Amino acid sequence: MLVASIYFWDATHNTFHLPCGMVTPTLFDVASITGLHPLGEDFDPNYIDTDTIKFGESKATYTVFTVKHHNKDSDDVSDEEHIAFLALWLSMCVFCSRSLQVAKRYLALENQLNSGRMLDLSQMILGYLYECLGESADLLRAYEAGTYLLFVGPFWLLQLWLNATFETVLPKKGLVDENDEAIKNRTIEGTRLTYLTPRTKEVNCLKPFKPT
Protein backbone atom coordinates (compact mmCIF):
# COMPACT_ATOMS: atom_id res chain seq x y z
CA MET A 1 0.00 0.00 0.00
CA LEU A 2 2.91 2.34 0.68
CA VAL A 3 4.31 1.91 -2.82
CA ALA A 4 0.87 2.22 -4.38
CA SER A 5 0.22 5.50 -2.58
CA ILE A 6 3.51 7.06 -3.70
CA TYR A 7 2.40 6.81 -7.33
CA PHE A 8 -0.24 9.43 -6.50
CA TRP A 9 2.07 11.86 -4.68
CA ASP A 10 2.47 15.38 -6.07
CA ALA A 11 5.56 17.08 -4.60
CA THR A 12 4.46 20.49 -5.93
CA HIS A 13 1.48 20.65 -3.57
CA ASN A 14 2.58 17.96 -1.08
CA THR A 15 -0.68 16.08 -1.64
CA PHE A 16 -1.95 12.76 -2.95
CA HIS A 17 -4.08 13.24 -6.06
CA LEU A 18 -6.80 10.59 -5.81
CA PRO A 19 -10.13 10.10 -7.57
CA CYS A 20 -11.83 11.64 -4.53
CA GLY A 21 -9.62 14.74 -4.71
CA MET A 22 -6.42 15.91 -3.00
CA VAL A 23 -5.60 14.55 0.46
CA THR A 24 -2.50 14.74 2.63
CA PRO A 25 -1.32 14.10 6.21
CA THR A 26 -1.62 17.22 8.36
CA LEU A 27 -0.29 18.38 11.72
CA PHE A 28 -3.64 17.43 13.23
CA ASP A 29 -3.11 13.88 11.94
CA VAL A 30 0.38 13.77 13.44
CA ALA A 31 -0.99 14.92 16.81
CA SER A 32 -3.81 12.34 16.74
CA ILE A 33 -1.60 9.45 15.65
CA THR A 34 1.54 10.11 17.71
CA GLY A 35 0.42 12.37 20.55
CA LEU A 36 3.08 14.93 19.66
CA HIS A 37 1.92 18.51 20.28
CA PRO A 38 1.42 20.40 16.98
CA LEU A 39 2.96 23.54 18.48
CA GLY A 40 6.33 24.13 20.08
CA GLU A 41 9.66 25.89 19.91
CA ASP A 42 11.33 26.23 16.51
CA PHE A 43 14.46 24.15 16.08
CA ASP A 44 17.66 26.19 15.70
CA PRO A 45 20.39 23.96 14.19
CA ASN A 46 23.09 26.35 15.44
CA TYR A 47 22.09 26.07 19.12
CA ILE A 48 24.06 23.51 21.20
CA ASP A 49 25.46 22.02 18.00
CA THR A 50 28.66 20.69 19.63
CA ASP A 51 29.58 17.01 19.82
CA THR A 52 28.61 16.38 23.44
CA ILE A 53 29.01 12.57 23.35
CA LYS A 54 32.24 12.23 21.34
CA PHE A 55 30.46 10.75 18.37
CA GLY A 56 32.56 8.17 16.54
CA GLU A 57 31.70 7.36 12.93
CA SER A 58 33.39 3.95 13.21
CA LYS A 59 31.21 3.04 16.20
CA ALA A 60 27.87 4.28 14.90
CA THR A 61 26.21 0.95 14.10
CA TYR A 62 23.19 0.48 16.34
CA THR A 63 24.64 -2.31 18.50
CA VAL A 64 28.16 -0.88 18.86
CA PHE A 65 26.78 2.62 19.52
CA THR A 66 24.52 1.30 22.29
CA VAL A 67 27.35 -0.60 23.96
CA LYS A 68 29.69 2.39 23.75
CA HIS A 69 27.33 4.82 25.47
CA HIS A 70 25.65 2.50 28.00
CA ASN A 71 27.14 2.72 31.49
CA LYS A 72 26.29 -0.55 33.22
CA ASP A 73 27.97 0.50 36.47
CA SER A 74 25.19 2.92 37.41
CA ASP A 75 21.40 2.83 37.36
CA ASP A 76 21.25 6.61 36.91
CA VAL A 77 20.87 7.91 33.38
CA SER A 78 23.64 10.36 32.52
CA ASP A 79 23.37 13.16 29.98
CA GLU A 80 25.61 11.17 27.65
CA GLU A 81 23.33 8.12 27.86
CA HIS A 82 20.20 10.21 27.35
CA ILE A 83 21.65 12.02 24.34
CA ALA A 84 22.89 8.71 22.92
CA PHE A 85 19.41 7.22 23.36
CA LEU A 86 17.87 10.19 21.56
CA ALA A 87 20.43 9.76 18.77
CA LEU A 88 19.48 6.11 18.34
CA TRP A 89 15.73 6.80 18.63
CA LEU A 90 15.72 9.64 16.09
CA SER A 91 17.89 7.76 13.58
CA MET A 92 16.26 4.35 13.87
CA CYS A 93 12.63 4.99 14.83
CA VAL A 94 11.64 8.57 14.00
CA PHE A 95 13.42 9.81 10.88
CA CYS A 96 14.58 6.33 9.78
CA SER A 97 18.05 6.97 8.37
CA ARG A 98 19.23 5.45 5.11
CA SER A 99 21.97 3.32 6.65
CA LEU A 100 21.81 1.03 9.67
CA GLN A 101 23.85 3.52 11.65
CA VAL A 102 23.17 6.34 14.07
CA ALA A 103 23.20 9.62 12.13
CA LYS A 104 25.44 12.39 13.43
CA ARG A 105 23.27 15.02 11.72
CA TYR A 106 20.75 14.96 14.59
CA LEU A 107 23.24 15.85 17.35
CA ALA A 108 22.05 19.44 17.73
CA LEU A 109 18.44 18.23 17.95
CA GLU A 110 19.36 15.61 20.54
CA ASN A 111 21.28 18.14 22.65
CA GLN A 112 18.34 20.53 22.66
CA LEU A 113 15.83 17.84 23.57
CA ASN A 114 18.12 16.72 26.39
CA SER A 115 18.32 20.30 27.66
CA GLY A 116 14.53 20.35 28.05
CA ARG A 117 13.51 22.43 25.03
CA MET A 118 9.93 21.68 23.91
CA LEU A 119 10.71 21.50 20.21
CA ASP A 120 8.04 21.23 17.52
CA LEU A 121 8.80 17.67 16.42
CA SER A 122 5.43 17.37 14.65
CA GLN A 123 6.36 19.89 11.97
CA MET A 124 9.84 18.43 11.58
CA ILE A 125 8.59 14.87 11.09
CA LEU A 126 5.78 15.88 8.74
CA GLY A 127 8.04 18.16 6.72
CA TYR A 128 10.63 15.41 6.39
CA LEU A 129 7.93 12.95 5.32
CA TYR A 130 6.88 15.36 2.56
CA GLU A 131 10.51 15.62 1.42
CA CYS A 132 11.01 11.84 1.46
CA LEU A 133 7.77 11.27 -0.46
CA GLY A 134 9.03 13.59 -3.20
CA GLU A 135 12.33 11.69 -3.41
CA SER A 136 10.51 8.34 -3.42
CA ALA A 137 8.18 9.47 -6.22
CA ASP A 138 11.26 10.37 -8.29
CA LEU A 139 12.73 6.92 -7.56
CA LEU A 140 9.55 5.24 -8.77
CA ARG A 141 9.60 7.19 -12.02
CA ALA A 142 13.16 6.04 -12.69
CA TYR A 143 12.57 2.46 -11.52
CA GLU A 144 13.49 -0.36 -13.87
CA ALA A 145 12.35 -3.95 -13.50
CA GLY A 146 14.90 -6.09 -11.72
CA THR A 147 16.42 -3.22 -9.74
CA TYR A 148 15.85 -2.33 -6.10
CA LEU A 149 13.85 0.43 -4.43
CA LEU A 150 15.05 1.96 -1.17
CA PHE A 151 12.64 4.38 0.48
CA VAL A 152 14.01 6.45 3.34
CA GLY A 153 12.12 8.45 5.93
CA PRO A 154 9.27 8.30 8.47
CA PHE A 155 7.04 6.05 6.39
CA TRP A 156 5.70 4.55 9.60
CA LEU A 157 3.68 7.77 9.90
CA LEU A 158 2.44 7.45 6.33
CA GLN A 159 1.45 3.82 6.96
CA LEU A 160 -0.61 4.74 10.02
CA TRP A 161 -2.19 7.68 8.20
CA LEU A 162 -3.13 5.43 5.26
CA ASN A 163 -4.63 2.93 7.72
CA ALA A 164 -6.80 5.67 9.21
CA THR A 165 -7.79 7.12 5.82
CA PHE A 166 -8.65 3.81 4.14
CA GLU A 167 -9.80 1.88 7.18
CA THR A 168 -13.15 0.95 5.63
CA VAL A 169 -11.47 -0.96 2.78
CA LEU A 170 -8.51 -2.48 4.63
CA PRO A 171 -8.63 -6.28 4.99
CA LYS A 172 -7.96 -6.02 8.73
CA LYS A 173 -11.21 -4.09 9.26
CA GLY A 174 -13.37 -5.83 11.84
CA LEU A 175 -10.49 -7.94 13.19
CA VAL A 176 -9.38 -5.38 15.76
CA ASP A 177 -10.40 -6.29 19.30
CA GLU A 178 -11.79 -3.02 20.65
CA ASN A 179 -11.78 -4.52 24.16
CA ASP A 180 -8.03 -5.13 24.07
CA GLU A 181 -6.57 -3.14 26.98
CA ALA A 182 -3.88 -1.56 24.81
CA ILE A 183 -6.56 -0.26 22.42
CA LYS A 184 -9.35 0.45 24.88
CA ASN A 185 -7.13 2.62 27.08
CA ARG A 186 -5.23 4.30 24.25
CA THR A 187 -4.27 7.95 24.41
CA ILE A 188 -3.18 8.12 20.76
CA GLU A 189 -4.76 6.61 17.64
CA GLY A 190 -1.48 5.07 16.51
CA THR A 191 -1.97 2.29 19.09
CA ARG A 192 -5.10 1.11 17.28
CA LEU A 193 -4.03 1.91 13.73
CA THR A 194 -1.06 -0.48 13.90
CA TYR A 195 -3.53 -3.36 14.05
CA LEU A 196 -5.03 -2.37 10.69
CA THR A 197 -1.85 -2.94 8.68
CA PRO A 198 -2.43 -5.57 5.96
CA ARG A 199 -0.23 -8.59 6.61
CA THR A 200 -1.15 -11.08 3.85
CA LYS A 201 0.45 -11.22 0.42
CA GLU A 202 -2.91 -12.01 -1.16
CA VAL A 203 -4.29 -8.56 -0.33
CA ASN A 204 -4.70 -6.23 -3.31
CA CYS A 205 -3.58 -2.92 -1.83
CA LEU A 206 -4.00 -1.10 -5.14
CA LYS A 207 -7.78 -1.43 -4.94
CA PRO A 208 -8.43 1.51 -2.55
CA PHE A 209 -6.69 3.87 -4.98
CA LYS A 210 -8.68 2.89 -8.06
CA PRO A 211 -11.76 4.87 -9.22
CA THR A 212 -15.06 3.26 -8.23
PDB file of C-alpha atoms in Angstrom, residues 73-159:
ATOM      1  CA  ASP A  73      27.974   0.503  36.466  1.00  0.00           C
ATOM      2  CA  SER A  74      25.186   2.917  37.407  1.00  0.00           C
ATOM      3  CA  ASP A  75      21.396   2.832  37.357  1.00  0.00           C
ATOM      4  CA  ASP A  76      21.247   6.605  36.913  1.00  0.00           C
ATOM      5  CA  VAL A  77      20.873   7.914  33.376  1.00  0.00           C
ATOM      6  CA  SER A  78      23.644  10.361  32.524  1.00  0.00           C
ATOM      7  CA  ASP A  79      23.373  13.161  29.984  1.00  0.00           C
ATOM      8  CA  GLU A  80      25.606  11.165  27.652  1.00  0.00           C
ATOM      9  CA  GLU A  81      23.334   8.116  27.859  1.00  0.00           C
ATOM     10  CA  HIS A  82      20.202  10.206  27.347  1.00  0.00           C
ATOM     11  CA  ILE A  83      21.647  12.021  24.342  1.00  0.00           C
ATOM     12  CA  ALA A  84      22.889   8.709  22.923  1.00  0.00           C
ATOM     13  CA  PHE A  85      19.410   7.224  23.362  1.00  0.00           C
ATOM     14  CA  LEU A  86      17.867  10.195  21.565  1.00  0.00           C
ATOM     15  CA  ALA A  87      20.425   9.762  18.773  1.00  0.00           C
ATOM     16  CA  LEU A  88      19.478   6.109  18.344  1.00  0.00           C
ATOM     17  CA  TRP A  89      15.730   6.803  18.630  1.00  0.00           C
ATOM     18  CA  LEU A  90      15.723   9.645  16.089  1.00  0.00           C
ATOM     19  CA  SER A  91      17.888   7.763  13.584  1.00  0.00           C
ATOM     20  CA  MET A  92      16.260   4.352  13.870  1.00  0.00           C
ATOM     21  CA  CYS A  93      12.633   4.992  14.828  1.00  0.00           C
ATOM     22  CA  VAL A  94      11.641   8.574  13.997  1.00  0.00           C
ATOM     23  CA  PHE A  95      13.420   9.811  10.881  1.00  0.00           C
ATOM     24  CA  CYS A  96      14.585   6.328   9.782  1.00  0.00           C
ATOM     25  CA  SER A  97      18.054   6.965   8.368  1.00  0.00           C
ATOM     26  CA  ARG A  98      19.226   5.455   5.105  1.00  0.00           C
ATOM     27  CA  SER A  99      21.971   3.318   6.651  1.00  0.00           C
ATOM     28  CA  LEU A 100      21.813   1.035   9.675  1.00  0.00           C
ATOM     29  CA  GLN A 101      23.846   3.518  11.654  1.00  0.00           C
ATOM     30  CA  VAL A 102      23.171   6.345  14.071  1.00  0.00           C
ATOM     31  CA  ALA A 103      23.195   9.622  12.134  1.00  0.00           C
ATOM     32  CA  LYS A 104      25.435  12.395  13.434  1.00  0.00           C
ATOM     33  CA  ARG A 105      23.269  15.019  11.718  1.00  0.00           C
ATOM     34  CA  TYR A 106      20.748  14.957  14.590  1.00  0.00           C
ATOM     35  CA  LEU A 107      23.243  15.848  17.350  1.00  0.00           C
ATOM     36  CA  ALA A 108      22.046  19.442  17.731  1.00  0.00           C
ATOM     37  CA  LEU A 109      18.444  18.230  17.945  1.00  0.00           C
ATOM     38  CA  GLU A 110      19.356  15.611  20.544  1.00  0.00           C
ATOM     39  CA  ASN A 111      21.278  18.138  22.648  1.00  0.00           C
ATOM     40  CA  GLN A 112      18.338  20.532  22.662  1.00  0.00           C
ATOM     41  CA  LEU A 113      15.828  17.837  23.575  1.00  0.00           C
ATOM     42  CA  ASN A 114      18.124  16.720  26.387  1.00  0.00           C
ATOM     43  CA  SER A 115      18.318  20.304  27.665  1.00  0.00           C
ATOM     44  CA  GLY A 116      14.529  20.349  28.052  1.00  0.00           C
ATOM     45  CA  ARG A 117      13.512  22.434  25.028  1.00  0.00           C
ATOM     46  CA  MET A 118       9.933  21.682  23.912  1.00  0.00           C
ATOM     47  CA  LEU A 119      10.706  21.497  20.212  1.00  0.00           C
ATOM     48  CA  ASP A 120       8.044  21.226  17.520  1.00  0.00           C
ATOM     49  CA  LEU A 121       8.798  17.665  16.417  1.00  0.00           C
ATOM     50  CA  SER A 122       5.433  17.371  14.654  1.00  0.00           C
ATOM     51  CA  GLN A 123       6.357  19.888  11.967  1.00  0.00           C
ATOM     52  CA  MET A 124       9.839  18.426  11.580  1.00  0.00           C
ATOM     53  CA  ILE A 125       8.585  14.869  11.087  1.00  0.00           C
ATOM     54  CA  LEU A 126       5.777  15.883   8.740  1.00  0.00           C
ATOM     55  CA  GLY A 127       8.042  18.164   6.715  1.00  0.00           C
ATOM     56  CA  TYR A 128      10.625  15.409   6.388  1.00  0.00           C
ATOM     57  CA  LEU A 129       7.929  12.945   5.319  1.00  0.00           C
ATOM     58  CA  TYR A 130       6.882  15.361   2.559  1.00  0.00           C
ATOM     59  CA  GLU A 131      10.512  15.616   1.421  1.00  0.00           C
ATOM     60  CA  CYS A 132      11.009  11.842   1.462  1.00  0.00           C
ATOM     61  CA  LEU A 133       7.771  11.267  -0.462  1.00  0.00           C
ATOM     62  CA  GLY A 134       9.033  13.585  -3.203  1.00  0.00           C
ATOM     63  CA  GLU A 135      12.329  11.687  -3.406  1.00  0.00           C
ATOM     64  CA  SER A 136      10.509   8.341  -3.424  1.00  0.00           C
ATOM     65  CA  ALA A 137       8.184   9.467  -6.219  1.00  0.00           C
ATOM     66  CA  ASP A 138      11.260  10.365  -8.288  1.00  0.00           C
ATOM     67  CA  LEU A 139      12.734   6.920  -7.564  1.00  0.00           C
ATOM     68  CA  LEU A 140       9.553   5.242  -8.774  1.00  0.00           C
ATOM     69  CA  ARG A 141       9.597   7.193 -12.023  1.00  0.00           C
ATOM     70  CA  ALA A 142      13.161   6.040 -12.689  1.00  0.00           C
ATOM     71  CA  TYR A 143      12.572   2.465 -11.518  1.00  0.00           C
ATOM     72  CA  GLU A 144      13.487  -0.363 -13.872  1.00  0.00           C
ATOM     73  CA  ALA A 145      12.347  -3.948 -13.503  1.00  0.00           C
ATOM     74  CA  GLY A 146      14.902  -6.093 -11.723  1.00  0.00           C
ATOM     75  CA  THR A 147      16.422  -3.222  -9.738  1.00  0.00           C
ATOM     76  CA  TYR A 148      15.850  -2.334  -6.095  1.00  0.00           C
ATOM     77  CA  LEU A 149      13.851   0.428  -4.434  1.00  0.00           C
ATOM     78  CA  LEU A 150      15.046   1.961  -1.172  1.00  0.00           C
ATOM     79  CA  PHE A 151      12.635   4.380   0.476  1.00  0.00           C
ATOM     80  CA  VAL A 152      14.009   6.447   3.338  1.00  0.00           C
ATOM     81  CA  GLY A 153      12.123   8.451   5.933  1.00  0.00           C
ATOM     82  CA  PRO A 154       9.274   8.301   8.466  1.00  0.00           C
ATOM     83  CA  PHE A 155       7.043   6.052   6.386  1.00  0.00           C
ATOM     84  CA  TRP A 156       5.702   4.550   9.597  1.00  0.00           C
ATOM     85  CA  LEU A 157       3.681   7.766   9.905  1.00  0.00           C
ATOM     86  CA  LEU A 158       2.437   7.451   6.332  1.00  0.00           C
ATOM     87  CA  GLN A 159       1.450   3.822   6.964  1.00  0.00           C
TER      88      GLN A 159
END
